[in-house]
Coordinates of C-alpha atoms and ligand atoms in Angstrom, one line a residue:
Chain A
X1 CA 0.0 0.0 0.0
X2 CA 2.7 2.6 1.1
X3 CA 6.2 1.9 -0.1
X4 CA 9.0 4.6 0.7
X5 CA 12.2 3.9 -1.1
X6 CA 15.8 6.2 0.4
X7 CA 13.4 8.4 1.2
X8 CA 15.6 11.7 2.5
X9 CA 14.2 15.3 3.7
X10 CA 17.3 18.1 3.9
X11 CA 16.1 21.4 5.1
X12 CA 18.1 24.1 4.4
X13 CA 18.6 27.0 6.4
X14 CA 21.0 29.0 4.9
X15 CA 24.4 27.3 4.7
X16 CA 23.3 25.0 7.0
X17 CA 21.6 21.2 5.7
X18 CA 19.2 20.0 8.6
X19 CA 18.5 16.2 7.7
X20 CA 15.6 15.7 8.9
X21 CA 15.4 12.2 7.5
X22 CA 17.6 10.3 5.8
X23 CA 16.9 7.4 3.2
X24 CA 14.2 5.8 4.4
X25 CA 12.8 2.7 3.3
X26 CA 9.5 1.6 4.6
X27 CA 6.9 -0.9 3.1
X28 CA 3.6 -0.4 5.0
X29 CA 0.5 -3.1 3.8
X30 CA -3.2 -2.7 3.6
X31 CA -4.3 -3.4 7.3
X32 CA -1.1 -2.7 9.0
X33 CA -0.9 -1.2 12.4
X34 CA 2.2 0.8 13.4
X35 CA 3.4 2.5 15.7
X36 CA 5.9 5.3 15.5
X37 CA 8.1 6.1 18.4
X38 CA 11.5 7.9 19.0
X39 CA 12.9 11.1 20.6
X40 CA 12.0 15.0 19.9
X41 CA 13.6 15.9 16.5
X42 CA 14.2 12.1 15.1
X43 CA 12.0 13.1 12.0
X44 CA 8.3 11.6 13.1
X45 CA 6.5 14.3 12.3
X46 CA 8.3 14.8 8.8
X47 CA 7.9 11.3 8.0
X48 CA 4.6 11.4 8.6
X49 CA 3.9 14.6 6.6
X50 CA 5.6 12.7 3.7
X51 CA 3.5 9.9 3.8
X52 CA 0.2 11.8 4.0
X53 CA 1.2 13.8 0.8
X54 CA 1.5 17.1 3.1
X55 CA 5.2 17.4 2.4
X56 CA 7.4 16.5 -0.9
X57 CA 10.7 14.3 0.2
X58 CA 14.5 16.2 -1.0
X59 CA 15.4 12.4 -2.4
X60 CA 13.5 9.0 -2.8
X61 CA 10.6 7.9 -3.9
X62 CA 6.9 7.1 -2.6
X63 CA 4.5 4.6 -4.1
X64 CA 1.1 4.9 -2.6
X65 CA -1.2 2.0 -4.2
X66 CA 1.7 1.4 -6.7
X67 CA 1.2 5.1 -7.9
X68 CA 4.4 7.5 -8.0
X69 CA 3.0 10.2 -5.7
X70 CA 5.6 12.9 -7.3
X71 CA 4.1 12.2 -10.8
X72 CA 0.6 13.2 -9.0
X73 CA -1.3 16.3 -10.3
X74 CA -2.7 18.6 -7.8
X75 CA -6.5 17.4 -8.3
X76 CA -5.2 13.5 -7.0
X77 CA -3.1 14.7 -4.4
X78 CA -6.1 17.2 -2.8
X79 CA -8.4 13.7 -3.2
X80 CA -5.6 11.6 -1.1
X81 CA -5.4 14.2 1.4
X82 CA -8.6 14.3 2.0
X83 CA -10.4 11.2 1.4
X84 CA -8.0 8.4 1.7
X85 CA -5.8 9.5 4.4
X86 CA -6.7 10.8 7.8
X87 CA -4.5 13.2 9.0
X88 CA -4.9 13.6 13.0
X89 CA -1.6 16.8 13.5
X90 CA 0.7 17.0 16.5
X91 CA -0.5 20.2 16.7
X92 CA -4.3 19.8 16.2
X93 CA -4.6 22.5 13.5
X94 CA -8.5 23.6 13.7
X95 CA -9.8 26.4 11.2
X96 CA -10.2 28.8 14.5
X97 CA -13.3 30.5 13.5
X98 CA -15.3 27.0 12.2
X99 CA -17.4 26.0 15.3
X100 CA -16.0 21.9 16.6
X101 CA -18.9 20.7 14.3
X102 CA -17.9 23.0 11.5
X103 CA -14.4 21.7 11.7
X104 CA -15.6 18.1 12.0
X105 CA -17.2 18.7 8.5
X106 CA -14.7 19.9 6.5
X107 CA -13.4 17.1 4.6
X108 CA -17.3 15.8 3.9
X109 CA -17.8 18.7 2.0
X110 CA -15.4 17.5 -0.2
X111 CA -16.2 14.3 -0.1
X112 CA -19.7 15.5 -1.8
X113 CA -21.8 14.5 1.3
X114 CA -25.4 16.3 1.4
X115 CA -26.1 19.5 4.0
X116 CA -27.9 16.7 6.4
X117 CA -25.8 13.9 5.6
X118 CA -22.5 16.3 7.2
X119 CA -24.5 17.1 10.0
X120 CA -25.4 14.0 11.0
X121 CA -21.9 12.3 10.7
X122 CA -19.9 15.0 12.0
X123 CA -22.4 14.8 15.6
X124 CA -21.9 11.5 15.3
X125 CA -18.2 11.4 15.6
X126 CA -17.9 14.3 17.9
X127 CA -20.4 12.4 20.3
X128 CA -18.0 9.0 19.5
X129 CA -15.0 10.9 21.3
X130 CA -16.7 12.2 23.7
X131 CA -17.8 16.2 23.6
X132 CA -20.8 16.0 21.7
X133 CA -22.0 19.2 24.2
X134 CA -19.2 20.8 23.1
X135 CA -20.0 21.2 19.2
X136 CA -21.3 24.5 18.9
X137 CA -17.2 25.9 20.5
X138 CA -14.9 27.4 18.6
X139 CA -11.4 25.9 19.2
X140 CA -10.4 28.6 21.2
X141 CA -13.9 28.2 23.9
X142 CA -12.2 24.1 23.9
X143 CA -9.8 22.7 26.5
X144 CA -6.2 21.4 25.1
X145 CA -7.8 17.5 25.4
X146 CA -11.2 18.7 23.6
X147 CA -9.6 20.4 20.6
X148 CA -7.3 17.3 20.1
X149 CA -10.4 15.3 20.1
X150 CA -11.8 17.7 17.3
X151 CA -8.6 16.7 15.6
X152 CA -9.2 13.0 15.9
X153 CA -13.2 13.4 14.8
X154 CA -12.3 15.3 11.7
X155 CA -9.7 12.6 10.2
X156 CA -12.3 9.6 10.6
X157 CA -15.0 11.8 9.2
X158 CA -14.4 10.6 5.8
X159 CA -13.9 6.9 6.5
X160 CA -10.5 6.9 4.8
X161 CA -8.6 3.5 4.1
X162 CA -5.2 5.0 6.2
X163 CA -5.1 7.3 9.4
X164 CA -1.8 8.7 10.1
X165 CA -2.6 10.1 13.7
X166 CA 0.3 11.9 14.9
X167 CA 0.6 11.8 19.1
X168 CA -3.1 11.2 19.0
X169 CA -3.3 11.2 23.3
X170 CA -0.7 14.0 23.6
X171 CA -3.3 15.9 25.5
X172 CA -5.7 13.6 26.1
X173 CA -6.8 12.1 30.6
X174 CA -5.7 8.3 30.7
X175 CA -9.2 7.6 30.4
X176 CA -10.1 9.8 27.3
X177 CA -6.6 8.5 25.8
X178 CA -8.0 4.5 26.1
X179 CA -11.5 5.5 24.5
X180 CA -9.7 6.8 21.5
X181 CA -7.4 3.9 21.1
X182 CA -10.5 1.8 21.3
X183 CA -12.0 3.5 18.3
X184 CA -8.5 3.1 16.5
X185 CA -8.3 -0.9 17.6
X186 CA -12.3 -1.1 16.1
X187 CA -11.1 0.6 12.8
X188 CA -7.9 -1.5 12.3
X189 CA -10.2 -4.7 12.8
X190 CA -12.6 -3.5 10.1
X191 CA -9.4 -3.3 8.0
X192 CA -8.4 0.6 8.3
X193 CA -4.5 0.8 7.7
X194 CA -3.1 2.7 10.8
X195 CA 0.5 4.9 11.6
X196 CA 0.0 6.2 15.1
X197 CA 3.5 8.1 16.3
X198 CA 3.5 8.1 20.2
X199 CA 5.6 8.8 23.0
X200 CA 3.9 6.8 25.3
X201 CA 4.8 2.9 24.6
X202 CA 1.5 1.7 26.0
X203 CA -0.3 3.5 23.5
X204 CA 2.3 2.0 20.9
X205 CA 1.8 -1.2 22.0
X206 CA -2.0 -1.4 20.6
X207 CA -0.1 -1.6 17.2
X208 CA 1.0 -5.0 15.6
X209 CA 4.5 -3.5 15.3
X210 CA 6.6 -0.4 16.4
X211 CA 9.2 0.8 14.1
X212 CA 11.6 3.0 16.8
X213 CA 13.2 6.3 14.9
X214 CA 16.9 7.8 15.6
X215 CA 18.1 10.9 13.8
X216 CA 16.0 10.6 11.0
X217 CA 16.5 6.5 10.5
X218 CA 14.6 3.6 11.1
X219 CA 16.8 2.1 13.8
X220 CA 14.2 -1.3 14.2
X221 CA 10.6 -2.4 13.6
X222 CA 9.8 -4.7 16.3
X223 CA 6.8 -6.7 16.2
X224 CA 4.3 -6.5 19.2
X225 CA 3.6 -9.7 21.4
X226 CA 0.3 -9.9 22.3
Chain B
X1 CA 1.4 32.9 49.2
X2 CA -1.8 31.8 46.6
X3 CA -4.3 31.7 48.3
X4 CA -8.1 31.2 46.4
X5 CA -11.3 31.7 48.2
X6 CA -14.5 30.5 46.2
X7 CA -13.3 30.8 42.8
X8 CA -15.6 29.9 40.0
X9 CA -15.4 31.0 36.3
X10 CA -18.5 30.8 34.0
X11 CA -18.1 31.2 30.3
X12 CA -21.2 32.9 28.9
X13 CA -21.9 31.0 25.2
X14 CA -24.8 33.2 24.6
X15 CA -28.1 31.4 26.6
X16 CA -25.6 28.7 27.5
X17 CA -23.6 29.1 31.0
X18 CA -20.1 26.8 30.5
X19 CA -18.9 26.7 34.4
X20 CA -15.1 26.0 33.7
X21 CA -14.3 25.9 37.7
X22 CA -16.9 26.1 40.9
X23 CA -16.3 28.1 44.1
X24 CA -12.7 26.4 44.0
X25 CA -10.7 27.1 47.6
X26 CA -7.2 26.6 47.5
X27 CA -4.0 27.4 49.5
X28 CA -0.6 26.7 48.3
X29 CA 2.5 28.1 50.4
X30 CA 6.0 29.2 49.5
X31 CA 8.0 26.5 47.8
X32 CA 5.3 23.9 47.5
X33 CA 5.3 21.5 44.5
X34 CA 1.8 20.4 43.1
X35 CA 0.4 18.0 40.7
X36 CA -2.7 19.1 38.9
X37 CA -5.1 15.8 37.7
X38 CA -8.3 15.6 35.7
X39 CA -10.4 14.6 32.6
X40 CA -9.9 16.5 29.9
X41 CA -12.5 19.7 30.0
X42 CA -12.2 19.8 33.9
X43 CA -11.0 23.1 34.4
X44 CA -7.0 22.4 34.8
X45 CA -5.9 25.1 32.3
X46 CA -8.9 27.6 33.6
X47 CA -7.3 27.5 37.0
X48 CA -3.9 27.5 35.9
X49 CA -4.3 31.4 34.1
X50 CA -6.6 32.8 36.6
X51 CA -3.7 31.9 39.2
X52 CA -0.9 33.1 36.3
X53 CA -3.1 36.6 36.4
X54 CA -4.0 35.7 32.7
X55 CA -7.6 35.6 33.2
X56 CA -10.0 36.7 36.1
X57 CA -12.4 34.4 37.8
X58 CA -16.0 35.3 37.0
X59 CA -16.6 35.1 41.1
X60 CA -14.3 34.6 44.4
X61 CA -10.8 36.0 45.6
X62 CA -7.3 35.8 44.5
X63 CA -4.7 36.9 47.0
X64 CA -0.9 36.8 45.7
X65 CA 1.7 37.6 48.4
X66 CA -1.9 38.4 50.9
X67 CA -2.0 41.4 47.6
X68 CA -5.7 40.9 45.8
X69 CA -4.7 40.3 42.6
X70 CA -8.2 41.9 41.1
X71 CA -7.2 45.4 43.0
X72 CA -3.7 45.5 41.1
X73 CA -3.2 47.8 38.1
X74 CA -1.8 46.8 34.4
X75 CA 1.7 47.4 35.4
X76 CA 1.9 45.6 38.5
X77 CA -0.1 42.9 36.7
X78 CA 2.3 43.0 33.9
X79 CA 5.2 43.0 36.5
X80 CA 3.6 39.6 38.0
X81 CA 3.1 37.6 34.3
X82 CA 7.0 38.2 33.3
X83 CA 9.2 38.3 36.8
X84 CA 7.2 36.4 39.8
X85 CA 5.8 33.6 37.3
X86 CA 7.1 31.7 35.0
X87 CA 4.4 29.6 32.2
X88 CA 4.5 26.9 30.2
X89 CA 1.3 27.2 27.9
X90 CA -0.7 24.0 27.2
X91 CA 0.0 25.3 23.3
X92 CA 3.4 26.7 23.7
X93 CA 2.4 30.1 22.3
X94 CA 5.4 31.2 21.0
X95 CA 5.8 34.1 18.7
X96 CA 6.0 32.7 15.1
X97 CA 8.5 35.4 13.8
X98 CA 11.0 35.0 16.3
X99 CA 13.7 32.2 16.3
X100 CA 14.1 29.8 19.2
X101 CA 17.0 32.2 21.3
X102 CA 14.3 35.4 20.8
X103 CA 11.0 33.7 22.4
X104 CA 13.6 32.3 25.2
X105 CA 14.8 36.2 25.9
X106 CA 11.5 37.9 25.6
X107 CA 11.0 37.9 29.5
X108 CA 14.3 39.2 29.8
X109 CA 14.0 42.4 27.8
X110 CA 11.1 43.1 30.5
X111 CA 13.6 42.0 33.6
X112 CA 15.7 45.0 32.1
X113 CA 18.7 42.2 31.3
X114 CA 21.7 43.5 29.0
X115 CA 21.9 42.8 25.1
X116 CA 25.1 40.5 26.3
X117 CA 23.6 39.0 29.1
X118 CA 20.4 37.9 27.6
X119 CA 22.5 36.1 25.0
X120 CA 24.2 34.1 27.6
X121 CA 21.0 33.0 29.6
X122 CA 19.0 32.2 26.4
X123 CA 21.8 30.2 25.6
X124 CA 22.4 28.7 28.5
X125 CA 18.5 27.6 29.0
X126 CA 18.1 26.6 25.4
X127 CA 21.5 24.0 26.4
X128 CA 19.8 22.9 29.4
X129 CA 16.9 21.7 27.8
X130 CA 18.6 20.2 25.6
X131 CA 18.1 22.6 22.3
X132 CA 20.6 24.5 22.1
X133 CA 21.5 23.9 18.6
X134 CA 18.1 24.6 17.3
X135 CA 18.4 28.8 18.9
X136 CA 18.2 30.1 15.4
X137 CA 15.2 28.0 14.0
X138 CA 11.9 29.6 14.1
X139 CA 9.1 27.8 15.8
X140 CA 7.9 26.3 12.5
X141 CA 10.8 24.9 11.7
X142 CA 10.8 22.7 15.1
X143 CA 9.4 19.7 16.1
X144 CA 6.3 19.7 18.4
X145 CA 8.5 18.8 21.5
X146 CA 11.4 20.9 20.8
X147 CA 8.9 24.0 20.6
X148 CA 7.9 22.5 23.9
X149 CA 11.1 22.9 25.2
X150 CA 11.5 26.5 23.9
X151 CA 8.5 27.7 26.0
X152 CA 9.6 25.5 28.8
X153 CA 13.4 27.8 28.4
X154 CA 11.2 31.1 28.6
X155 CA 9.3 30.1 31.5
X156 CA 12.9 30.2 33.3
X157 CA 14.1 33.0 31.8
X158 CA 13.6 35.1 34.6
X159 CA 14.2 32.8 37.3
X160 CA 10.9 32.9 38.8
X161 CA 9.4 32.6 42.2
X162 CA 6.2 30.5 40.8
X163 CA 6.6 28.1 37.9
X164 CA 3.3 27.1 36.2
X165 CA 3.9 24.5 33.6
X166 CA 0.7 23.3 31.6
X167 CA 1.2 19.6 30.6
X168 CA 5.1 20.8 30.1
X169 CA 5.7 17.0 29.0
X170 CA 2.8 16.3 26.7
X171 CA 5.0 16.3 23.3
X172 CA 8.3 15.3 24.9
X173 CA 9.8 11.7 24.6
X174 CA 10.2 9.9 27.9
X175 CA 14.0 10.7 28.6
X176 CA 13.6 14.6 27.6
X177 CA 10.5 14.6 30.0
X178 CA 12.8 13.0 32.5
X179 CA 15.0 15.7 32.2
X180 CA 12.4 18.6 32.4
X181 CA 10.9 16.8 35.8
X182 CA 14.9 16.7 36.8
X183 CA 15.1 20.8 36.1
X184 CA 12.1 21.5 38.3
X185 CA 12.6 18.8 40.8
X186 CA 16.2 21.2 41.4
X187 CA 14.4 24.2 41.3
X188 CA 12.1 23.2 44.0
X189 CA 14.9 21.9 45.9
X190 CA 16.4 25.4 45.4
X191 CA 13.1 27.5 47.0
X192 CA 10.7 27.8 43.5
X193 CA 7.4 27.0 44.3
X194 CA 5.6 24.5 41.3
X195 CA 2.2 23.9 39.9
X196 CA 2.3 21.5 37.3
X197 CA -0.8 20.6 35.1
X198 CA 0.0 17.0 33.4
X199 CA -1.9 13.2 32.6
X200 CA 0.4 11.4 33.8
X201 CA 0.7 9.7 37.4
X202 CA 4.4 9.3 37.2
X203 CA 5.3 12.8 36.3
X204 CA 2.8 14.1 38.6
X205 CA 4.8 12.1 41.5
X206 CA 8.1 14.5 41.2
X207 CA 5.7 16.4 43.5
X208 CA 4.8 16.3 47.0
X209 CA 1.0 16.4 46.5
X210 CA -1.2 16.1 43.8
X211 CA -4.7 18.1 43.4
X212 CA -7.4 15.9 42.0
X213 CA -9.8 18.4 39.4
X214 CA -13.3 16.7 38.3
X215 CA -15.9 19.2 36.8
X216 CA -14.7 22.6 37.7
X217 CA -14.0 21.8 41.4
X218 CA -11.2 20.1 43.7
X219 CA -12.2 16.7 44.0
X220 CA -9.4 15.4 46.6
X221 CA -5.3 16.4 47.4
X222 CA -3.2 14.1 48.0
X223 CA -0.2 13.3 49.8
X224 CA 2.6 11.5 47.3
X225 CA 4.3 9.0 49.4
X226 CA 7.9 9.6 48.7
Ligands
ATP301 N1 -13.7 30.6 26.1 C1 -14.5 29.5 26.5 N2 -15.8 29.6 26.2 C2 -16.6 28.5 26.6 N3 -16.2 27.4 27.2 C3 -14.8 27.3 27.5 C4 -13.9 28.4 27.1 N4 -12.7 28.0 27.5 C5 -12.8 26.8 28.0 N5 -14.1 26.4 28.0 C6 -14.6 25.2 28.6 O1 -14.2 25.1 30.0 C7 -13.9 23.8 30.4 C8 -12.5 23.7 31.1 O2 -11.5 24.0 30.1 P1 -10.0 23.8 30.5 O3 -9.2 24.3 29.3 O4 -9.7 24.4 31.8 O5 -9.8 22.2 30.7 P2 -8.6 21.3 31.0 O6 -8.8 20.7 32.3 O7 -7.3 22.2 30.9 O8 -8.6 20.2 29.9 P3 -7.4 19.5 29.1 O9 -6.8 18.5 29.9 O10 -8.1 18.9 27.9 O11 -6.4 20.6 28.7 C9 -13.9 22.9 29.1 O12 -15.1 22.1 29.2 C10 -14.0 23.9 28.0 O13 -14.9 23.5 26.9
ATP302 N1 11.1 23.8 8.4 C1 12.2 23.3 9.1 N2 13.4 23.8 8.9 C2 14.5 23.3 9.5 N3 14.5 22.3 10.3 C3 13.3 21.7 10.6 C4 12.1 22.1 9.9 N4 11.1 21.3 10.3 C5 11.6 20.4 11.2 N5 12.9 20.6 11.3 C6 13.9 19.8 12.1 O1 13.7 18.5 11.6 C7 13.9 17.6 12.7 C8 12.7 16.6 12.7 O2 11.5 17.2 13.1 P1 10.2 16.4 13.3 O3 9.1 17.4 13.5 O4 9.9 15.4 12.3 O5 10.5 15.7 14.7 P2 9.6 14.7 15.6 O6 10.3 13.4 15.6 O7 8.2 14.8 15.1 O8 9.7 15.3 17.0 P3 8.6 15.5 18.2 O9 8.5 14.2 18.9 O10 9.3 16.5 19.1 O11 7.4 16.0 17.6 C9 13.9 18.4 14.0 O12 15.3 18.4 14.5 C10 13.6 19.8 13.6 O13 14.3 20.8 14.2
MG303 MG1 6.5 15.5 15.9
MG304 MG1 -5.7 22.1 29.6

């Protein structure tokens, strides 16, 4: 499904390179659930980014469904974005004048789905992670844990086939953090491909594997015993 | 020196009352070090600014050093937010046009610190926290816990009497947390009293008692057993 082949992201500042990740190769199947863990600044984020089409990679190459995602045109790469991946960000990344609800919506309006069909799926998710009385907010009238739930209702609203949640519990109670994983255990059963990056290796171990990042490089991918 | 009689805060949503924190009584003394728990929503961060003097209560007293906070004037306020406490946001909120080294040396500028010597404390707090080669890089051009770690420097810029850190571990990797909790664990040794927001049990146990929140009021506060 996702194939990443000496995939490497340089930024440059300057005269300075920063290597943010450095020849990558990565085969991810249909179904798979993995979780991605390593220290602040090993390149988690930016991989992810890379693999949700949100970022272009300095060297490599990345096969999504066999297709070359740098030969995509703009049109294919918008419909990736937002109907086959969900992207839950590190840093939550709500339109801050769109009510929860409104937020929760966006990607069904492009996904062609009627006034009351949007409605009725966004209330449904928001109530699925818990702040249903909280859909009428704006993002700044939510708590750190509520707008990070936004963040997780908005990526499932379109069903997609992969969710690349980036530190999906960063912000979330113990208890809040278990209901979400819950939802993400249910969708990987139904056969939703899954990339969770976590700091937290409980949370990592509701994957099937972990790969661990160093300094922008896989340094393992350990398979989880359950 | 806090000390809150009855403090509640109501957000008014138009018809809708949202009570963020109920007739909430709390005493902390000089060089205490507290662990704030609760669900997400429960009123952590609300209590966190009104005692940072970012936000008034909607009811109830605030005393600061036996001063009533809601008598002081914008100066003396001001003087309070950027010498007597030091805050880690739940967000960070850094300034997105200013590297790293600036966002660290804002609070000096106001503690009327030399050109020179806020070079060398920026410096110095960006090493400690384990950063300091990221000093020129602006805020989006860091990872989620290295901005972390920036606000975390600031906080400490001006070697407060009151830290308040907001879930200062959320995006860190477990040793960098580790090495946050072992900065304030020496600063509380040293006389700085703490109040740290955070979900997890074993980062809330680097203090000596931890403040149970449930719906807008103190539920329990605990001894940790050292
Ligand atoms: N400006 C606002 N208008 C209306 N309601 C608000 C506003 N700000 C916060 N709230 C509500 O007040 C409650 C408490 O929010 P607060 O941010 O203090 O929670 P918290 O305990 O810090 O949660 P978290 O752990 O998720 O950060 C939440 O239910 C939130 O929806
Ligand atoms: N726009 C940029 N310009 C320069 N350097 C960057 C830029 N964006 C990220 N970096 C650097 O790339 C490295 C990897 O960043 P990334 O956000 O992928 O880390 P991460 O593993 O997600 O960390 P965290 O766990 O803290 O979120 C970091 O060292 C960061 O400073
Ligand atoms: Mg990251
Ligand atoms: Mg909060």
């Amino acid at each position: 499904l996702i194939k990443l082949k000496s995939i490497s992201k340089i930024y440059k500042m300057g005269s300075i390179d920063v290597p943010a990740l450095r020849k990558i190769d990565l085969n991810i199947k249909r179904g798979d659930y993995i979780a991605v863990m390593g220290p602040s600044g090993s390149g988690k984020s930016t991989l992810m980014n890379i693999i949700g089409c949100l970022d272009v990679p300095t060297s490599g190459e990345y096969f999504l469904n066999n297709r070359d995602v740098s030969k995509l045109n703009d049109n294919e790469l918008a419909n990736i974005r937002n109907k086959e991946i969900g992207f839950v960000f590190q840093t939550f990344n709500l339109l801050p004048r769109l009510n929860a609800q409104k937020n929760v919506e966006l990607p069904l309006i492009y996904g062609g789905k009627t006034k009351k069909e949007r409605n009725e799926i966004s209330m449904d998710l928001l109530k699925k992670v818990g702040i249903g009385n909280r859909a009428s907010h704006l993002p700044g009238e939510l708590s750190g844990g509520q707008r990070q739930k936004v963040a997780i209702a908005r990526a499932l609203a379109n069903n997609p086939d992969i969710i690349l949640a980036d530190e999906p519990t960063g912000n979330l109670d113990t208890k809040s953090g278990a209901e979400i994983m819950t939802i993400f255990d249910k969708l990987n059963d139904e056969g939703t491909t899954i990339l969770l990056v976590t700091h937290e290796s409980f949370i990592g171990e509701h994957a099937n594997s972990i790969i661990h990042i160093l300094d922008g490089e896989i340094e393992k991918h350990v398979k989880v015993s359950k």
